[in-house]
PDB file of C-alpha atoms in Angstrom:
ATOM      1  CA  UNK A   1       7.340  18.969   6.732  1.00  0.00           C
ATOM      2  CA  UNK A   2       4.840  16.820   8.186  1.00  0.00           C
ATOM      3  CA  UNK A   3       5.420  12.966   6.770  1.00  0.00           C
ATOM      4  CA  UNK A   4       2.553  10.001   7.166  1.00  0.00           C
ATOM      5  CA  UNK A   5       4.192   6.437   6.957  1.00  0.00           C
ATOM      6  CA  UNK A   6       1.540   3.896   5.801  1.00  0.00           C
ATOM      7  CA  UNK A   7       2.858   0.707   7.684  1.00  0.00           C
ATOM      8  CA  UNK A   8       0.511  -1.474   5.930  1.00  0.00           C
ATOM      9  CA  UNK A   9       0.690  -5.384   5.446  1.00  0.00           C
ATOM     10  CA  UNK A  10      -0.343  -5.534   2.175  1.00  0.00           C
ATOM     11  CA  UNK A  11      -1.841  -8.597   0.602  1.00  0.00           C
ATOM     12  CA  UNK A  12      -0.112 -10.818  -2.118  1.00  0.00           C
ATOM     13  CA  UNK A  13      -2.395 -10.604  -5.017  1.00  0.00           C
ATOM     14  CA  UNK A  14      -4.878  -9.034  -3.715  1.00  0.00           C
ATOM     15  CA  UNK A  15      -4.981  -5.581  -5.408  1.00  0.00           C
ATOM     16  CA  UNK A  16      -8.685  -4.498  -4.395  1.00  0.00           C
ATOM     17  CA  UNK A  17      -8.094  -4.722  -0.856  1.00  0.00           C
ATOM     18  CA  UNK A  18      -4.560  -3.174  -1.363  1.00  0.00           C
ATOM     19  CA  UNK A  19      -5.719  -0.328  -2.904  1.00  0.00           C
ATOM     20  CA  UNK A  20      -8.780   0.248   0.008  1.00  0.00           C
ATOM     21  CA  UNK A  21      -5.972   0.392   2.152  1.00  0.00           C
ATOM     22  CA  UNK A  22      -4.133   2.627   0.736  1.00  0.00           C
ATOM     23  CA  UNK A  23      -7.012   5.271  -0.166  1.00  0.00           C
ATOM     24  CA  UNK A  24      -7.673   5.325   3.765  1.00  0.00           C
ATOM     25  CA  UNK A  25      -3.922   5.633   4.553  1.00  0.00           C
ATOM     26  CA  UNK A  26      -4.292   8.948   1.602  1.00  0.00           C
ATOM     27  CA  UNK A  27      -7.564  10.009   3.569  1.00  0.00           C
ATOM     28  CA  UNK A  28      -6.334  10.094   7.200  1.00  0.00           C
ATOM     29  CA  UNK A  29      -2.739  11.720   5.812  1.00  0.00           C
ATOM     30  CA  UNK A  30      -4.158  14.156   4.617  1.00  0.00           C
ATOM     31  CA  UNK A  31      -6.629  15.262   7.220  1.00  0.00           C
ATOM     32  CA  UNK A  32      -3.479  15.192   9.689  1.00  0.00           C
ATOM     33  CA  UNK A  33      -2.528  17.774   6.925  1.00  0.00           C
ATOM     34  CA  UNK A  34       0.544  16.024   6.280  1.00  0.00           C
ATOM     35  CA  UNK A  35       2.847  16.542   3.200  1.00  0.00           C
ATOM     36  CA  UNK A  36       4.060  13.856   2.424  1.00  0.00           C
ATOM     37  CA  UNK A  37       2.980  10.036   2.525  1.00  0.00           C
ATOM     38  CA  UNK A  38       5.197   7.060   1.796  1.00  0.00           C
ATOM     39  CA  UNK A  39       3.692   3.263   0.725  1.00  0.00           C
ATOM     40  CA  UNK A  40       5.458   0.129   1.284  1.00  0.00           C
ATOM     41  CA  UNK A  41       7.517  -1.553  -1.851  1.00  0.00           C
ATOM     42  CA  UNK A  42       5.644  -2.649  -4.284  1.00  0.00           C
ATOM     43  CA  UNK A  43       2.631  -2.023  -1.745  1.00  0.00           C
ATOM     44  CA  UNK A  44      -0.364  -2.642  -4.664  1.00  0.00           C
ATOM     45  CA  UNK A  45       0.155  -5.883  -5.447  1.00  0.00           C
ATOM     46  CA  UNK A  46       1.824  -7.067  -2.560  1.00  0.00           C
ATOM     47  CA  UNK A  47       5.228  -8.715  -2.333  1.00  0.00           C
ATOM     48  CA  UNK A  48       7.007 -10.847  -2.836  1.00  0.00           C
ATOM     49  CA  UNK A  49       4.790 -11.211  -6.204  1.00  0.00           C
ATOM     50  CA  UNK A  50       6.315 -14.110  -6.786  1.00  0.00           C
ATOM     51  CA  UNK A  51       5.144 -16.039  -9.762  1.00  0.00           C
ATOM     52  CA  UNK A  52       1.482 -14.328  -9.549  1.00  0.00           C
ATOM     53  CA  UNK A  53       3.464 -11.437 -12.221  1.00  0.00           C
ATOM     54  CA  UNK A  54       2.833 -14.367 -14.636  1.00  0.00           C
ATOM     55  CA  UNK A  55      -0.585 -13.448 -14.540  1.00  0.00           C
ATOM     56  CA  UNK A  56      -0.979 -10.270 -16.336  1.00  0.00           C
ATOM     57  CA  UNK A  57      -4.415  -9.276 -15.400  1.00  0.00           C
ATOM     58  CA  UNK A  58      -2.554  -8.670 -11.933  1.00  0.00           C
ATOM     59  CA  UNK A  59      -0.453  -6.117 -13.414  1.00  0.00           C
ATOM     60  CA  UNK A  60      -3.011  -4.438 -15.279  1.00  0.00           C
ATOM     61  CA  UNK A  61      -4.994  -4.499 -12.093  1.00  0.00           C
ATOM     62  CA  UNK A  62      -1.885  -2.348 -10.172  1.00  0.00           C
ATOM     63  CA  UNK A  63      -1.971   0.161 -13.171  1.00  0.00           C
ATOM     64  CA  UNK A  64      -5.181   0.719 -12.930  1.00  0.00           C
ATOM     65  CA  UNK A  65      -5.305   1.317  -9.038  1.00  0.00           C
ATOM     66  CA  UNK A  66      -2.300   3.382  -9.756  1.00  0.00           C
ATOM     67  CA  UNK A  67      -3.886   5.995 -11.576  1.00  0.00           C
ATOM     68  CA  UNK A  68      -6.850   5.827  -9.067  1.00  0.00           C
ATOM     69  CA  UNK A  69      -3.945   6.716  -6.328  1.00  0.00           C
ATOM     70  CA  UNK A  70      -2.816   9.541  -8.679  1.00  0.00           C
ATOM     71  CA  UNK A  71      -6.055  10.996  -8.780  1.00  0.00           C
ATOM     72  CA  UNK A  72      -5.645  11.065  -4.861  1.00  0.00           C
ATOM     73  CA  UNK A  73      -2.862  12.894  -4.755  1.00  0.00           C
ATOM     74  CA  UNK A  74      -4.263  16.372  -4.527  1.00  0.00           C
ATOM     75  CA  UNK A  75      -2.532  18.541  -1.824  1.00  0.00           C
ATOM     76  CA  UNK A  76      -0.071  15.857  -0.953  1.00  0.00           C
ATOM     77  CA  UNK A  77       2.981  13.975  -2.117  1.00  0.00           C
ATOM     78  CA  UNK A  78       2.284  10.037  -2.060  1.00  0.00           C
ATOM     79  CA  UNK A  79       5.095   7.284  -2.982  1.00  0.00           C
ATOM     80  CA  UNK A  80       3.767   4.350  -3.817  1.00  0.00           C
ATOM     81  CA  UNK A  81       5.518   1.171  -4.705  1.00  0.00           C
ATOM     82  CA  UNK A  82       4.185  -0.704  -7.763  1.00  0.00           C
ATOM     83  CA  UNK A  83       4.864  -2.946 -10.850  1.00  0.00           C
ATOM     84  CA  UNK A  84       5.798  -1.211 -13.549  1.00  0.00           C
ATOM     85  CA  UNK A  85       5.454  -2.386 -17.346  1.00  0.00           C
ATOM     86  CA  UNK A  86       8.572  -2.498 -19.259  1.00  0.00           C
ATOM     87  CA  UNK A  87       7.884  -0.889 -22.730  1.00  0.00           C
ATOM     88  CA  UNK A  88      11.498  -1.838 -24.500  1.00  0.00           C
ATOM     89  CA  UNK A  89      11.911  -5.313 -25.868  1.00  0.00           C
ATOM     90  CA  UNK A  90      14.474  -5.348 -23.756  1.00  0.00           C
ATOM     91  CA  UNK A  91      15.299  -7.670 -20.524  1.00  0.00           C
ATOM     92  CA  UNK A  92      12.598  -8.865 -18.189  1.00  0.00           C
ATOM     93  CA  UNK A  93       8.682  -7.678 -18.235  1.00  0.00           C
ATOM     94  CA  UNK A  94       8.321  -5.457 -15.191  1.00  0.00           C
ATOM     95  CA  UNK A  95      10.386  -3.165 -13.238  1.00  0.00           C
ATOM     96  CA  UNK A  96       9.792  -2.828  -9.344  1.00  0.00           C
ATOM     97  CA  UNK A  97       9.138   0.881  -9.263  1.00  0.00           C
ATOM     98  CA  UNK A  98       7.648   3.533  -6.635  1.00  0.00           C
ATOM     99  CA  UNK A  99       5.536   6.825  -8.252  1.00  0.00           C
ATOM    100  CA  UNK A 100       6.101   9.828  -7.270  1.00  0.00           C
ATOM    101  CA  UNK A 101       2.451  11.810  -7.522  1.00  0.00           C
ATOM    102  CA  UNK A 102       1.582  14.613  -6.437  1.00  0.00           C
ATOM    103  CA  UNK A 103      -1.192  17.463  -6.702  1.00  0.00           C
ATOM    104  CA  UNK A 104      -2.785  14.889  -9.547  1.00  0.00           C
ATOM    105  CA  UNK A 105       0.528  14.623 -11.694  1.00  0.00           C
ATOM    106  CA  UNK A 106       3.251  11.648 -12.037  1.00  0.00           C
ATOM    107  CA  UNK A 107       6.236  13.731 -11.349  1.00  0.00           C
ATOM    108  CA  UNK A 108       8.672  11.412 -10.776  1.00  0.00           C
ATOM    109  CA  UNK A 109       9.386   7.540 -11.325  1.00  0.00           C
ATOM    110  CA  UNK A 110      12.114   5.534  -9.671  1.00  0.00           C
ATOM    111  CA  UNK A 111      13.232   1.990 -10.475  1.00  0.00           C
ATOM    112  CA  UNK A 112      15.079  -0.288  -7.717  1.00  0.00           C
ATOM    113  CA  UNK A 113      18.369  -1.146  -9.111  1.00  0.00           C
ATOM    114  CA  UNK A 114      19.430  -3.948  -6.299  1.00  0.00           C
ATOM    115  CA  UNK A 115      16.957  -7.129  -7.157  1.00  0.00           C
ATOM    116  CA  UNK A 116      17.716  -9.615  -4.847  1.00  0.00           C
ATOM    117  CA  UNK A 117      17.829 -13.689  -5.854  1.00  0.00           C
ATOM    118  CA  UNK A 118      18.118 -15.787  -2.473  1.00  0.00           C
ATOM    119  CA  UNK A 119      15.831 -17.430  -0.025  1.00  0.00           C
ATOM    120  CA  UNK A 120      12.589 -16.568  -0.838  1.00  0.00           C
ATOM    121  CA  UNK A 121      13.715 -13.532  -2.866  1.00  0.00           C
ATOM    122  CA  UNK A 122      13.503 -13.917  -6.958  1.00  0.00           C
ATOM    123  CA  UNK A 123      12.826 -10.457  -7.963  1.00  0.00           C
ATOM    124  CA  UNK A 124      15.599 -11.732 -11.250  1.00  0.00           C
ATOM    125  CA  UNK A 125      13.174 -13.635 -12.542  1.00  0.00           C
ATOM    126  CA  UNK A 126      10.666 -10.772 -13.194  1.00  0.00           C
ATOM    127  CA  UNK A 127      12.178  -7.128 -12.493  1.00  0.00           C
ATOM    128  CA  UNK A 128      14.601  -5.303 -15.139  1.00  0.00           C
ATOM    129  CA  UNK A 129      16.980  -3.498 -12.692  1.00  0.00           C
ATOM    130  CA  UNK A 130      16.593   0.283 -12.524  1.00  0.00           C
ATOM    131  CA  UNK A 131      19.572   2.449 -13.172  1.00  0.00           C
ATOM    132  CA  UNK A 132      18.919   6.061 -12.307  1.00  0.00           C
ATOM    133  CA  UNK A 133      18.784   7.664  -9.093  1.00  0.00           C
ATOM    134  CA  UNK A 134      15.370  10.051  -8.883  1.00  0.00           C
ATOM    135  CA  UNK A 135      15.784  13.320  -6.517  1.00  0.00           C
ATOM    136  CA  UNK A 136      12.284  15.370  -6.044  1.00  0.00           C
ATOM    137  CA  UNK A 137      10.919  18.481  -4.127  1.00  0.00           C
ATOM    138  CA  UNK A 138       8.561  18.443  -1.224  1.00  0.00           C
ATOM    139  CA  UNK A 139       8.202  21.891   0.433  1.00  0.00           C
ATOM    140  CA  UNK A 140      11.677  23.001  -0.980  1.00  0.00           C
ATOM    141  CA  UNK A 141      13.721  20.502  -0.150  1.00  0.00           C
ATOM    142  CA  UNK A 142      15.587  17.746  -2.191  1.00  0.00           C
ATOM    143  CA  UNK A 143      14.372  13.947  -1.480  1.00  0.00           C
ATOM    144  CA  UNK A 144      15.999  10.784  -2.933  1.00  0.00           C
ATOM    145  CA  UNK A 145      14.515   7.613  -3.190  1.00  0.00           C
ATOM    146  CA  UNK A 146      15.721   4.003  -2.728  1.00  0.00           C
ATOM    147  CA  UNK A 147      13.893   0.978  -2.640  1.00  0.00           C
ATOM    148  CA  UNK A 148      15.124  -2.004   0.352  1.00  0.00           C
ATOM    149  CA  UNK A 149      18.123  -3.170  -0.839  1.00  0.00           C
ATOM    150  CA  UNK A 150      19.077  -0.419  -3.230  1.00  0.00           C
ATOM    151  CA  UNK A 151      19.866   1.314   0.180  1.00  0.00           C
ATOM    152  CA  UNK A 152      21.678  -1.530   2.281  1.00  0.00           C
ATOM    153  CA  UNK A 153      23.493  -4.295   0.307  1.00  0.00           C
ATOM    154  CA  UNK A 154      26.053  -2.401  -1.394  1.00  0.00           C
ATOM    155  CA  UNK A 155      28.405  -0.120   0.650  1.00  0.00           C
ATOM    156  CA  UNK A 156      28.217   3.429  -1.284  1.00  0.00           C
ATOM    157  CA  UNK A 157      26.208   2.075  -4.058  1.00  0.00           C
ATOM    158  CA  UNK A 158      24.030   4.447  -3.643  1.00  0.00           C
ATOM    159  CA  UNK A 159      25.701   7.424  -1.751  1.00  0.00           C
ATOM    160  CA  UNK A 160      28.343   7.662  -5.244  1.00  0.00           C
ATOM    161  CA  UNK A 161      25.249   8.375  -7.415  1.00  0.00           C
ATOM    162  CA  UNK A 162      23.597  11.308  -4.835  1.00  0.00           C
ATOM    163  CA  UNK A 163      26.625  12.733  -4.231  1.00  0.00           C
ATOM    164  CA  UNK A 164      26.678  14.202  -7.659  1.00  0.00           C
ATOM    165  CA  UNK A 165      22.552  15.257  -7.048  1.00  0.00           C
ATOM    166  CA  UNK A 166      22.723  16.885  -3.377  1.00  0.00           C
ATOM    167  CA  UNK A 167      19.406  15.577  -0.825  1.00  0.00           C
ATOM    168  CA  UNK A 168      18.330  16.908   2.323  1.00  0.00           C
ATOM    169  CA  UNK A 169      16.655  13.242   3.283  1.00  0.00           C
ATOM    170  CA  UNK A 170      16.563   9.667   1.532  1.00  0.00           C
TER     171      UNK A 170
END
């Protein structure tokens, strides 16, 4: 399995120039025929969000350039971090989530269940914590996902909860 990394420094806010970014990073992936291509956290609108999730036309703006990214996804599997809506009436407004596309389709969705609150870190304020882990297939094999400190803040958080849903890479 050939894997792209997109180590891109997205900008705060800035969702246009995010998303040119990332349809380049899609572009050269996939003409270096690679099969799988992984996006920064929350690497649409940028992050830390901060209080610019107040806004909602910022939001709306990452949904749409999500399902432009989805359209993208033809022949490849792209994780993409991203601000997710939540639909209950329940908790805070967004979730900090990464889609799992590929060949066109949303096939997976994963919520980060860590949300860090210190220094300049206030993801409480905004993000309902996620409480599933998400396993999915690339070229046969079993990939879990994570999101920064879902995977190294709590010793065997995360480990307890894949044990029971067997991965070949995280």
């Amino acid at each position: 399995m050939k894997i792209a990394i997109s180590q891109m420094n997205p900008r705060v806010g800035d969702v246009a120039c995010n998303l040119k970014v990332i349809l380049e990073a899609i572009k050269k992936a996939k003409a270096g025929h690679c099969q799988l291509l992984l996006f920064p956290e929350l690497a649409i609108v940028g992050y830390p969000p901060r209080d610019l999730l107040s806004y909602s036309h910022i939001v709306d703006e990452n949904l749409k350039a999500l399902e432009k990214i989805k359209v993208e996804s033809s022949g490849i599997t792209i994780l993409i971090g991203y601000v997710e809506k939540n639909r209950s009436n329940l908790g805070k407004p967004y979730f900090n989530s990464v889609a799992v596309f590929q060949n066109g389709n949303l096939i997976k969705n994963y919520r980060k269940w860590l949300l860090p609150y210190y220094d300049i870190f206030e993801e409480e304020r905004y993000f309902e914590p996620g409480n599933e882990t998400v396993v999915f297939q690339v070229m046969g094999k079993n990939i879990g996902l994570t999101i920064c400190e879902d995977l190294w803040n709590e010793p065997g958080f995360l480990p307890r909860d894949y044990a029971k849903k067997p991965i070949e890479a995280l």
